[in-house]
């Protein structure tokens, strides 16, 4: 299969665990058989590989998320990075052009597009293979996956299929019409007509979208599209393509499917009630605690409540009410306190006027960029592990307890020989992530 995983959203409805750098798909919240945790991204990627070991997977994402993707999936994963956010139509065009021009996929090959954040079982990915095969037959320009509704939801758009004998035999039919997100009563009437949820999953032959790109945005090549990406209209694939296409089929998927977009829906898919340090007494029911802090959280006498704590903040909310978190979170402006990078992760420990203290973890064999800062001094204290530092071209081995001081303008990096943890103290005026200049250092 050729699969484009859409992974560009910020997902702040799962605040305080998600932020503009660590979106919801990167939160490690699903427990694996070995007792470790994996994220939505890791889970879906693993399930695709299980269904099709040779699948060509392209992750369509924003530039700010590349480090987190490399951290969780490694450096060899295919990534189509948007220079800026322009909605799903430009993102899918860019990823399709990446498949054609960079990955050299045949224009006749089918492509499956799906979001990165559904909670599904393995049967869903077998259905994606069927969707790909249906698209390859060429009976329609687009083949959608319609999710069999489990209740009359107001959260989804609806696909109403043409009902005929073929539908009953194959689960595939042509699409009669689309309906926008309705109220509950209207949704019930749609379901009575055999309507399916629109889960944002569809397939097409690669050349179909390239032809659309030529007609709608004057597509010439991937590099050309990338260079003028910021000039493209912000518009969804549904509005730009799907609603104008007459030759569309839909394939029904009747398996388990959950759209994990809020704390309420996420808590339904968590395998345990407490992740991290948490305690609840026996008067609690329907309570979930997700705690990334190194302090205990105690819950007593609560019902149907989500409690989440991270360096970004603390959320205590009724589960139903948690769906309405976004306007409140959008009003919060603060320093990003935790992020995963391609080389490891960092956590902000303290922020003062003129200083910032950060705990940095570098993965074995990884290093920071060779860089300097114009407006701040830095001090590193190694608290565990071994590695090498390079400061203004001078290399030295470092171990637990070593202290390295770097004044403003001094070029520096650190290379981890084992997992390396250090405390970084930044001292200066106007401390900012923009105060960084990178340099080449190929021999480190």
Short mmCIF file of C-alpha atoms in Angstrom, two decimals:
data_model
loop_
_atom_site.label_atom_id
_atom_site.label_comp_id
_atom_site.label_asym_id
_atom_site.label_seq_id
_atom_site.Cartn_x
_atom_site.Cartn_y
_atom_site.Cartn_z
CA UNK A 1 0.00 0.00 0.00
CA UNK A 2 0.83 3.68 -0.39
CA UNK A 3 -0.48 5.36 2.75
CA UNK A 4 -0.54 9.06 3.61
CA UNK A 5 -1.00 9.57 7.35
CA UNK A 6 -2.34 13.04 8.14
CA UNK A 7 -0.53 14.26 11.26
CA UNK A 8 -0.52 18.04 11.08
CA UNK A 9 -2.97 19.21 13.74
CA UNK A 10 -2.02 20.72 17.08
CA UNK A 11 -4.59 18.68 19.02
CA UNK A 12 -4.81 21.08 21.99
CA UNK A 13 -8.04 19.47 23.17
CA UNK A 14 -5.79 17.11 25.14
CA UNK A 15 -4.15 19.93 27.07
CA UNK A 16 -2.10 19.93 29.30
CA UNK A 17 -0.37 16.89 27.71
CA UNK A 18 -0.53 18.39 24.21
CA UNK A 19 0.86 21.70 23.02
CA UNK A 20 1.94 23.35 19.75
CA UNK A 21 5.04 21.12 19.58
CA UNK A 22 3.77 17.89 21.11
CA UNK A 23 0.39 17.24 19.53
CA UNK A 24 -2.03 14.63 20.79
CA UNK A 25 -0.72 11.91 18.45
CA UNK A 26 2.66 11.96 20.24
CA UNK A 27 1.37 11.39 23.79
CA UNK A 28 2.44 7.96 25.04
CA UNK A 29 -0.71 6.76 26.70
CA UNK A 30 -1.47 3.25 25.35
CA UNK A 31 0.04 0.38 27.29
CA UNK A 32 1.75 -2.38 25.33
CA UNK A 33 2.16 -6.02 26.29
CA UNK A 34 5.68 -5.39 27.63
CA UNK A 35 4.38 -2.74 30.05
CA UNK A 36 5.79 0.27 28.15
CA UNK A 37 3.62 2.95 26.57
CA UNK A 38 3.17 4.02 22.97
CA UNK A 39 1.56 7.01 21.28
CA UNK A 40 -1.26 7.14 18.73
CA UNK A 41 1.36 7.64 16.02
CA UNK A 42 3.44 4.66 17.14
CA UNK A 43 0.37 2.46 17.52
CA UNK A 44 -1.04 3.20 14.05
CA UNK A 45 2.39 2.93 12.39
CA UNK A 46 2.97 -0.46 14.06
CA UNK A 47 -0.47 -1.70 13.02
CA UNK A 48 0.08 -0.69 9.39
CA UNK A 49 3.43 -2.52 9.32
CA UNK A 50 1.72 -5.59 10.79
CA UNK A 51 -0.93 -5.54 8.04
CA UNK A 52 1.53 -4.78 5.23
CA UNK A 53 5.24 -5.00 5.96
CA UNK A 54 6.09 -3.42 2.60
CA UNK A 55 3.68 -0.48 2.85
CA UNK A 56 5.09 2.84 1.65
CA UNK A 57 4.08 5.22 4.47
CA UNK A 58 4.30 8.99 4.13
CA UNK A 59 3.48 11.16 7.12
CA UNK A 60 2.05 14.54 6.12
CA UNK A 61 2.93 16.94 8.92
CA UNK A 62 4.13 20.41 9.85
CA UNK A 63 7.83 21.30 10.18
CA UNK A 64 7.48 21.70 13.96
CA UNK A 65 6.53 18.02 14.35
CA UNK A 66 9.41 16.42 12.42
CA UNK A 67 11.63 16.05 15.49
CA UNK A 68 8.88 14.30 17.47
CA UNK A 69 8.18 11.92 14.57
CA UNK A 70 11.87 11.04 14.22
CA UNK A 71 12.09 10.56 18.00
CA UNK A 72 9.23 8.04 18.02
CA UNK A 73 9.65 6.28 14.65
CA UNK A 74 13.32 6.77 13.76
CA UNK A 75 15.06 8.71 11.02
CA UNK A 76 14.07 6.51 8.06
CA UNK A 77 10.33 7.23 8.02
CA UNK A 78 8.95 9.08 4.98
CA UNK A 79 7.86 12.62 5.85
CA UNK A 80 6.14 15.23 3.69
CA UNK A 81 6.64 18.42 5.71
CA UNK A 82 4.49 21.48 5.11
CA UNK A 83 6.52 24.72 5.19
CA UNK A 84 3.40 26.28 6.78
CA UNK A 85 -0.11 25.04 7.62
CA UNK A 86 -2.59 25.29 4.72
CA UNK A 87 -5.36 22.70 5.56
CA UNK A 88 -5.84 19.20 4.17
CA UNK A 89 -6.12 19.86 0.42
CA UNK A 90 -2.65 21.43 0.05
CA UNK A 91 -1.20 18.91 2.54
CA UNK A 92 -2.52 15.94 0.52
CA UNK A 93 -1.34 17.51 -2.75
CA UNK A 94 2.17 17.94 -1.33
CA UNK A 95 2.31 14.39 0.07
CA UNK A 96 1.03 12.92 -3.22
CA UNK A 97 3.65 14.90 -5.15
CA UNK A 98 6.26 13.58 -2.68
CA UNK A 99 5.17 10.02 -3.48
CA UNK A 100 5.40 10.68 -7.21
CA UNK A 101 8.58 12.74 -7.47
CA UNK A 102 10.66 11.71 -4.45
CA UNK A 103 9.51 8.13 -3.81
CA UNK A 104 8.99 7.47 -7.55
CA UNK A 105 5.59 5.79 -7.14
CA UNK A 106 3.78 4.83 -10.36
CA UNK A 107 0.93 7.24 -11.28
CA UNK A 108 -1.42 4.25 -11.63
CA UNK A 109 -0.82 3.11 -8.03
CA UNK A 110 -3.58 3.63 -5.47
CA UNK A 111 -3.01 5.89 -2.47
CA UNK A 112 -4.87 5.65 0.85
CA UNK A 113 -5.24 8.76 3.02
CA UNK A 114 -6.18 8.45 6.67
CA UNK A 115 -5.81 10.43 9.89
CA UNK A 116 -3.16 9.33 12.37
CA UNK A 117 -5.38 9.40 15.47
CA UNK A 118 -8.19 6.80 15.27
CA UNK A 119 -8.24 4.09 17.93
CA UNK A 120 -8.83 0.91 15.93
CA UNK A 121 -8.06 -2.77 15.95
CA UNK A 122 -6.07 -4.68 13.34
CA UNK A 123 -9.14 -5.34 11.17
CA UNK A 124 -9.23 -1.65 10.25
CA UNK A 125 -5.89 -1.97 8.44
CA UNK A 126 -7.07 -5.03 6.55
CA UNK A 127 -9.98 -2.84 5.44
CA UNK A 128 -7.50 -0.20 4.26
CA UNK A 129 -5.94 -2.86 2.03
CA UNK A 130 -9.40 -3.60 0.60
CA UNK A 131 -9.95 0.12 0.07
CA UNK A 132 -6.67 0.33 -1.83
CA UNK A 133 -7.63 -2.63 -4.01
CA UNK A 134 -11.05 -1.12 -4.71
CA UNK A 135 -9.41 2.11 -5.85
CA UNK A 136 -7.02 0.18 -8.12
CA UNK A 137 -10.03 -1.28 -10.00
CA UNK A 138 -10.79 2.19 -11.34
CA UNK A 139 -14.56 2.04 -10.91
CA UNK A 140 -14.50 5.47 -9.24
CA UNK A 141 -12.11 8.39 -8.95
CA UNK A 142 -12.44 8.38 -5.16
CA UNK A 143 -13.29 5.51 -2.82
CA UNK A 144 -14.27 6.55 0.70
CA UNK A 145 -14.36 4.44 3.83
CA UNK A 146 -17.69 4.95 5.56
CA UNK A 147 -17.81 4.07 9.25
CA UNK A 148 -20.95 2.23 10.36
CA UNK A 149 -22.51 4.59 12.95
CA UNK A 150 -22.88 3.35 16.51
CA UNK A 151 -25.18 6.24 17.51
CA UNK A 152 -26.65 9.42 15.93
CA UNK A 153 -23.60 11.63 16.41
CA UNK A 154 -23.47 15.39 15.83
CA UNK A 155 -19.66 15.30 15.49
CA UNK A 156 -19.38 13.73 12.02
CA UNK A 157 -20.48 14.39 8.50
CA UNK A 158 -22.55 11.64 6.87
CA UNK A 159 -22.20 9.72 3.60
CA UNK A 160 -25.49 8.44 2.16
CA UNK A 161 -24.85 5.57 -0.28
CA UNK A 162 -26.93 4.31 -3.16
CA UNK A 163 -28.61 1.21 -1.75
CA UNK A 164 -28.71 -1.75 -4.15
CA UNK A 165 -28.05 -5.47 -4.28
CA UNK A 166 -24.35 -4.92 -4.97
CA UNK A 167 -24.05 -2.99 -1.73
CA UNK A 168 -25.36 -5.91 0.26
CA UNK A 169 -22.96 -8.34 -1.42
CA UNK A 170 -19.73 -6.33 -1.41
CA UNK A 171 -20.17 -3.50 1.06
CA UNK A 172 -19.25 -1.08 -1.77
CA UNK A 173 -21.67 1.32 -3.45
CA UNK A 174 -21.72 4.64 -5.23
CA UNK A 175 -22.34 7.73 -3.13
CA UNK A 176 -25.75 9.35 -3.34
CA UNK A 177 -25.00 12.49 -1.33
CA UNK A 178 -23.04 14.03 1.54
CA UNK A 179 -24.54 15.68 4.59
CA UNK A 180 -22.86 18.11 6.96
CA UNK A 181 -22.73 17.60 10.73
CA UNK A 182 -26.42 17.45 11.76
CA UNK A 183 -28.35 17.65 15.03
CA UNK A 184 -29.22 14.36 16.72
CA UNK A 185 -32.71 14.03 15.23
CA UNK A 186 -31.47 14.66 11.69
CA UNK A 187 -28.58 12.23 12.24
CA UNK A 188 -31.10 9.54 13.18
CA UNK A 189 -32.97 10.11 9.91
CA UNK A 190 -29.71 9.80 7.97
CA UNK A 191 -28.87 6.51 9.69
CA UNK A 192 -32.33 5.21 8.77
CA UNK A 193 -31.33 5.82 5.14
CA UNK A 194 -28.20 3.71 5.56
CA UNK A 195 -25.85 6.65 6.08
CA UNK A 196 -22.26 6.13 7.23
CA UNK A 197 -19.95 8.40 9.22
CA UNK A 198 -17.35 10.23 7.19
CA UNK A 199 -14.12 9.32 9.01
CA UNK A 200 -11.82 11.18 6.62
CA UNK A 201 -10.44 7.98 5.05
CA UNK A 202 -10.32 7.65 1.26
CA UNK A 203 -8.33 6.26 -1.65
CA UNK A 204 -7.49 7.35 -5.18
CA UNK A 205 -5.04 6.61 -7.96
CA UNK A 206 -1.99 8.81 -7.60
CA UNK A 207 -2.48 10.38 -11.04
CA UNK A 208 -6.01 11.55 -10.08
CA UNK A 209 -4.76 13.98 -7.44
CA UNK A 210 -1.79 15.05 -9.59
CA UNK A 211 -4.26 15.91 -12.37
CA UNK A 212 -6.32 17.91 -9.86
CA UNK A 213 -3.14 19.67 -8.76
CA UNK A 214 -2.36 20.63 -12.35
CA UNK A 215 -5.83 22.06 -12.92
CA UNK A 216 -6.32 23.79 -9.56
CA UNK A 217 -2.86 25.04 -8.57
CA UNK A 218 -0.72 24.69 -11.69
CA UNK A 219 1.33 21.78 -10.34
CA UNK A 220 4.68 21.17 -12.07
CA UNK A 221 6.74 19.22 -9.54
CA UNK A 222 7.11 18.53 -5.85
CA UNK A 223 9.85 21.17 -5.49
CA UNK A 224 7.76 23.76 -7.32
CA UNK A 225 4.74 23.03 -5.11
CA UNK A 226 6.89 23.21 -1.97
CA UNK A 227 8.49 26.52 -2.97
CA UNK A 228 5.15 28.32 -3.34
CA UNK A 229 3.22 26.40 -0.71
CA UNK A 230 2.48 29.51 1.35
CA UNK A 231 0.54 30.97 -1.61
CA UNK A 232 -1.92 28.05 -1.83
CA UNK A 233 -5.47 28.55 -0.64
CA UNK A 234 -6.34 27.21 2.81
CA UNK A 235 -9.07 24.71 1.99
CA UNK A 236 -9.99 21.18 3.00
CA UNK A 237 -9.80 18.22 0.63
CA UNK A 238 -13.55 17.66 1.18
CA UNK A 239 -14.46 21.13 -0.09
CA UNK A 240 -11.86 21.34 -2.85
CA UNK A 241 -12.28 17.83 -4.31
CA UNK A 242 -14.71 15.40 -2.69
CA UNK A 243 -17.89 17.51 -2.87
CA UNK A 244 -17.23 18.33 -6.55
CA UNK A 245 -16.43 14.79 -7.67
CA UNK A 246 -19.32 12.87 -9.26
CA UNK A 247 -17.67 9.45 -9.52
CA UNK A 248 -17.34 8.36 -5.88
CA UNK A 249 -17.77 5.01 -4.17
CA UNK A 250 -17.99 4.23 -0.48
CA UNK A 251 -16.91 1.05 1.29
CA UNK A 252 -18.56 0.30 4.62
CA UNK A 253 -16.40 -0.49 7.63
CA UNK A 254 -18.35 -2.15 10.44
CA UNK A 255 -15.47 -2.77 12.84
CA UNK A 256 -14.49 -0.94 15.99
CA UNK A 257 -13.47 2.70 15.33
CA UNK A 258 -13.03 5.63 17.70
CA UNK A 259 -12.04 9.16 16.84
CA UNK A 260 -9.76 10.17 19.73
CA UNK A 261 -10.05 13.92 19.75
CA UNK A 262 -11.04 14.73 23.31
CA UNK A 263 -10.24 13.55 26.83
CA UNK A 264 -13.69 11.96 26.98
CA UNK A 265 -13.14 9.69 23.96
CA UNK A 266 -9.51 9.03 24.89
CA UNK A 267 -10.44 7.82 28.38
CA UNK A 268 -12.74 5.22 26.78
CA UNK A 269 -9.73 3.68 25.04
CA UNK A 270 -7.25 3.75 27.92
CA UNK A 271 -6.40 0.29 29.20
CA UNK A 272 -6.05 1.49 32.79
CA UNK A 273 -7.49 4.23 34.99
CA UNK A 274 -4.18 5.57 36.28
CA UNK A 275 -1.07 6.42 34.26
CA UNK A 276 1.79 7.87 36.29
CA UNK A 277 1.71 8.61 40.01
CA UNK A 278 -1.94 8.50 41.04
CA UNK A 279 -4.16 7.26 43.85
CA UNK A 280 -7.94 7.09 44.06
CA UNK A 281 -10.12 5.82 46.87
CA UNK A 282 -12.96 3.31 46.46
CA UNK A 283 -15.60 6.07 46.32
CA UNK A 284 -14.37 7.13 42.86
CA UNK A 285 -16.00 5.80 39.71
CA UNK A 286 -15.31 6.55 36.06
CA UNK A 287 -12.20 8.55 37.00
CA UNK A 288 -9.00 8.64 34.93
CA UNK A 289 -5.69 10.08 36.11
CA UNK A 290 -2.88 10.82 33.64
CA UNK A 291 0.08 12.31 35.48
CA UNK A 292 3.43 13.20 33.90
CA UNK A 293 4.66 14.97 37.03
CA UNK A 294 6.92 13.39 39.62
CA UNK A 295 4.43 14.13 42.40
CA UNK A 296 1.40 12.03 43.39
CA UNK A 297 -2.17 12.97 42.48
CA UNK A 298 -4.90 11.88 44.92
CA UNK A 299 -8.57 11.66 43.88
CA UNK A 300 -11.43 11.07 46.35
CA UNK A 301 -15.20 10.94 45.95
CA UNK A 302 -15.17 11.80 42.24
CA UNK A 303 -17.32 10.47 39.42
CA UNK A 304 -16.73 10.65 35.64
CA UNK A 305 -13.80 13.01 35.96
CA UNK A 306 -10.52 13.32 34.05
CA UNK A 307 -7.44 14.55 35.91
CA UNK A 308 -4.34 15.32 33.87
CA UNK A 309 -1.12 16.89 35.12
CA UNK A 310 2.01 17.87 33.18
CA UNK A 311 4.64 20.63 33.27
CA UNK A 312 2.22 22.62 31.07
CA UNK A 313 -0.57 22.70 33.67
CA UNK A 314 -3.28 20.72 35.46
CA UNK A 315 -6.73 19.81 34.18
CA UNK A 316 -9.60 18.64 36.43
CA UNK A 317 -12.79 18.26 34.42
CA UNK A 318 -16.04 16.41 34.09
CA UNK A 319 -15.51 14.06 31.15
CA UNK A 320 -18.39 15.41 29.06
CA UNK A 321 -17.36 19.00 29.73
CA UNK A 322 -13.77 18.25 28.68
CA UNK A 323 -14.91 18.31 25.04
CA UNK A 324 -15.27 22.09 25.31
CA UNK A 325 -11.71 22.81 26.49
CA UNK A 326 -10.32 24.41 23.32
CA UNK A 327 -11.43 28.08 23.67
CA UNK A 328 -10.02 28.20 27.20
CA UNK A 329 -6.72 26.58 26.23
CA UNK A 330 -6.35 28.86 23.19
CA UNK A 331 -6.24 31.76 25.63
CA UNK A 332 -3.27 30.31 27.53
CA UNK A 333 0.07 31.74 26.42
CA UNK A 334 3.11 30.17 28.04
CA UNK A 335 6.56 28.72 27.54
CA UNK A 336 6.54 25.19 26.08
CA UNK A 337 7.58 23.10 29.09
CA UNK A 338 8.19 19.70 27.48
CA UNK A 339 9.02 18.48 23.98
CA UNK A 340 10.45 15.43 22.24
CA UNK A 341 13.19 16.10 19.69
CA UNK A 342 14.89 13.86 17.15
CA UNK A 343 17.85 13.55 19.57
CA UNK A 344 15.88 13.06 22.82
CA UNK A 345 13.72 15.37 24.93
CA UNK A 346 13.77 18.38 27.22
CA UNK A 347 11.73 19.50 30.23
CA UNK A 348 11.75 23.05 31.59
CA UNK A 349 12.33 22.95 35.36
CA UNK A 350 12.33 26.65 36.23
CA UNK A 351 11.91 30.04 34.56
CA UNK A 352 13.15 33.24 36.19
CA UNK A 353 13.76 36.77 34.94
CA UNK A 354 17.09 36.36 33.19
CA UNK A 355 17.45 32.57 33.51
CA UNK A 356 15.91 29.25 32.54
CA UNK A 357 16.73 25.78 33.87
CA UNK A 358 16.11 22.73 31.67
CA UNK A 359 16.57 18.98 32.07
CA UNK A 360 17.88 17.52 28.80
CA UNK A 361 17.89 13.82 27.86
CA UNK A 362 19.91 12.73 24.82
CA UNK A 363 19.37 9.28 23.37
CA UNK A 364 22.40 7.03 22.91
CA UNK A 365 24.34 7.91 19.77
CA UNK A 366 22.55 11.22 19.23
CA UNK A 367 23.75 14.80 19.47
CA UNK A 368 22.52 18.37 19.40
CA UNK A 369 23.31 20.64 16.46
CA UNK A 370 26.64 22.46 16.66
CA UNK A 371 25.39 25.94 17.52
CA UNK A 372 25.82 29.13 19.50
CA UNK A 373 23.68 31.80 21.14
CA UNK A 374 24.19 35.54 20.85
CA UNK A 375 22.41 36.71 23.99
CA UNK A 376 22.92 34.04 26.63
CA UNK A 377 25.53 32.02 28.50
CA UNK A 378 24.94 28.35 29.26
CA UNK A 379 26.14 25.87 31.86
CA UNK A 380 25.70 22.11 31.52
CA UNK A 381 25.84 19.78 34.52
CA UNK A 382 25.97 16.09 33.57
CA UNK A 383 23.72 14.13 35.95
CA UNK A 384 23.97 10.67 34.33
CA UNK A 385 25.61 8.90 31.41
CA UNK A 386 28.72 9.52 29.33
CA UNK A 387 29.44 11.44 26.16
CA UNK A 388 31.60 14.04 24.44
CA UNK A 389 31.32 17.81 24.24
CA UNK A 390 32.76 20.01 21.52
CA UNK A 391 33.18 23.64 22.56
CA UNK A 392 34.67 26.02 20.00
CA UNK A 393 36.28 23.04 18.27
CA UNK A 394 37.81 21.53 21.42
CA UNK A 395 36.60 18.01 22.23
CA UNK A 396 36.49 16.41 25.68
CA UNK A 397 34.90 13.36 27.29
CA UNK A 398 32.22 14.01 29.93
CA UNK A 399 30.61 11.89 32.65
CA UNK A 400 28.33 12.23 35.65
CA UNK A 401 29.26 15.26 37.73
CA UNK A 402 31.13 17.17 35.03
CA UNK A 403 30.33 20.86 34.46
CA UNK A 404 30.73 22.61 31.11
CA UNK A 405 30.43 26.42 30.85
CA UNK A 406 29.82 28.26 27.55
CA UNK A 407 29.69 32.01 27.17
CA UNK A 408 27.54 33.83 24.60
CA UNK A 409 28.88 33.35 21.06
CA UNK A 410 30.65 30.11 21.95
CA UNK A 411 29.93 27.24 19.50
CA UNK A 412 29.02 23.99 21.24
CA UNK A 413 27.40 20.57 21.04
CA UNK A 414 27.22 17.34 23.03
CA UNK A 415 27.26 13.75 21.73
CA UNK A 416 25.74 10.97 23.84
CA UNK A 417 27.73 7.72 24.01
CA UNK A 418 25.14 6.29 26.42
CA UNK A 419 21.79 7.84 27.33
CA UNK A 420 22.98 11.19 28.64
CA UNK A 421 21.09 13.43 31.04
CA UNK A 422 22.16 16.93 31.93
CA UNK A 423 20.79 20.06 33.53
CA UNK A 424 21.19 23.14 31.34
CA UNK A 425 21.09 26.60 32.92
CA UNK A 426 20.59 29.47 30.49
CA UNK A 427 21.56 32.94 31.74
CA UNK A 428 20.89 36.13 29.80
CA UNK A 429 18.39 38.74 28.71
CA UNK A 430 15.62 37.94 26.26
CA UNK A 431 16.11 34.16 26.34
CA UNK A 432 14.43 32.81 23.21
CA UNK A 433 14.43 29.73 20.97
CA UNK A 434 15.13 32.10 18.06
CA UNK A 435 18.53 32.97 19.58
CA UNK A 436 20.34 30.09 17.91
CA UNK A 437 22.72 29.85 14.95
CA UNK A 438 23.70 26.43 13.57
CA UNK A 439 27.10 25.46 12.15
CA UNK A 440 28.49 22.46 10.26
CA UNK A 441 30.61 19.97 12.20
CA UNK A 442 30.76 16.83 10.08
CA UNK A 443 33.47 14.98 11.99
CA UNK A 444 31.65 14.75 15.37
#
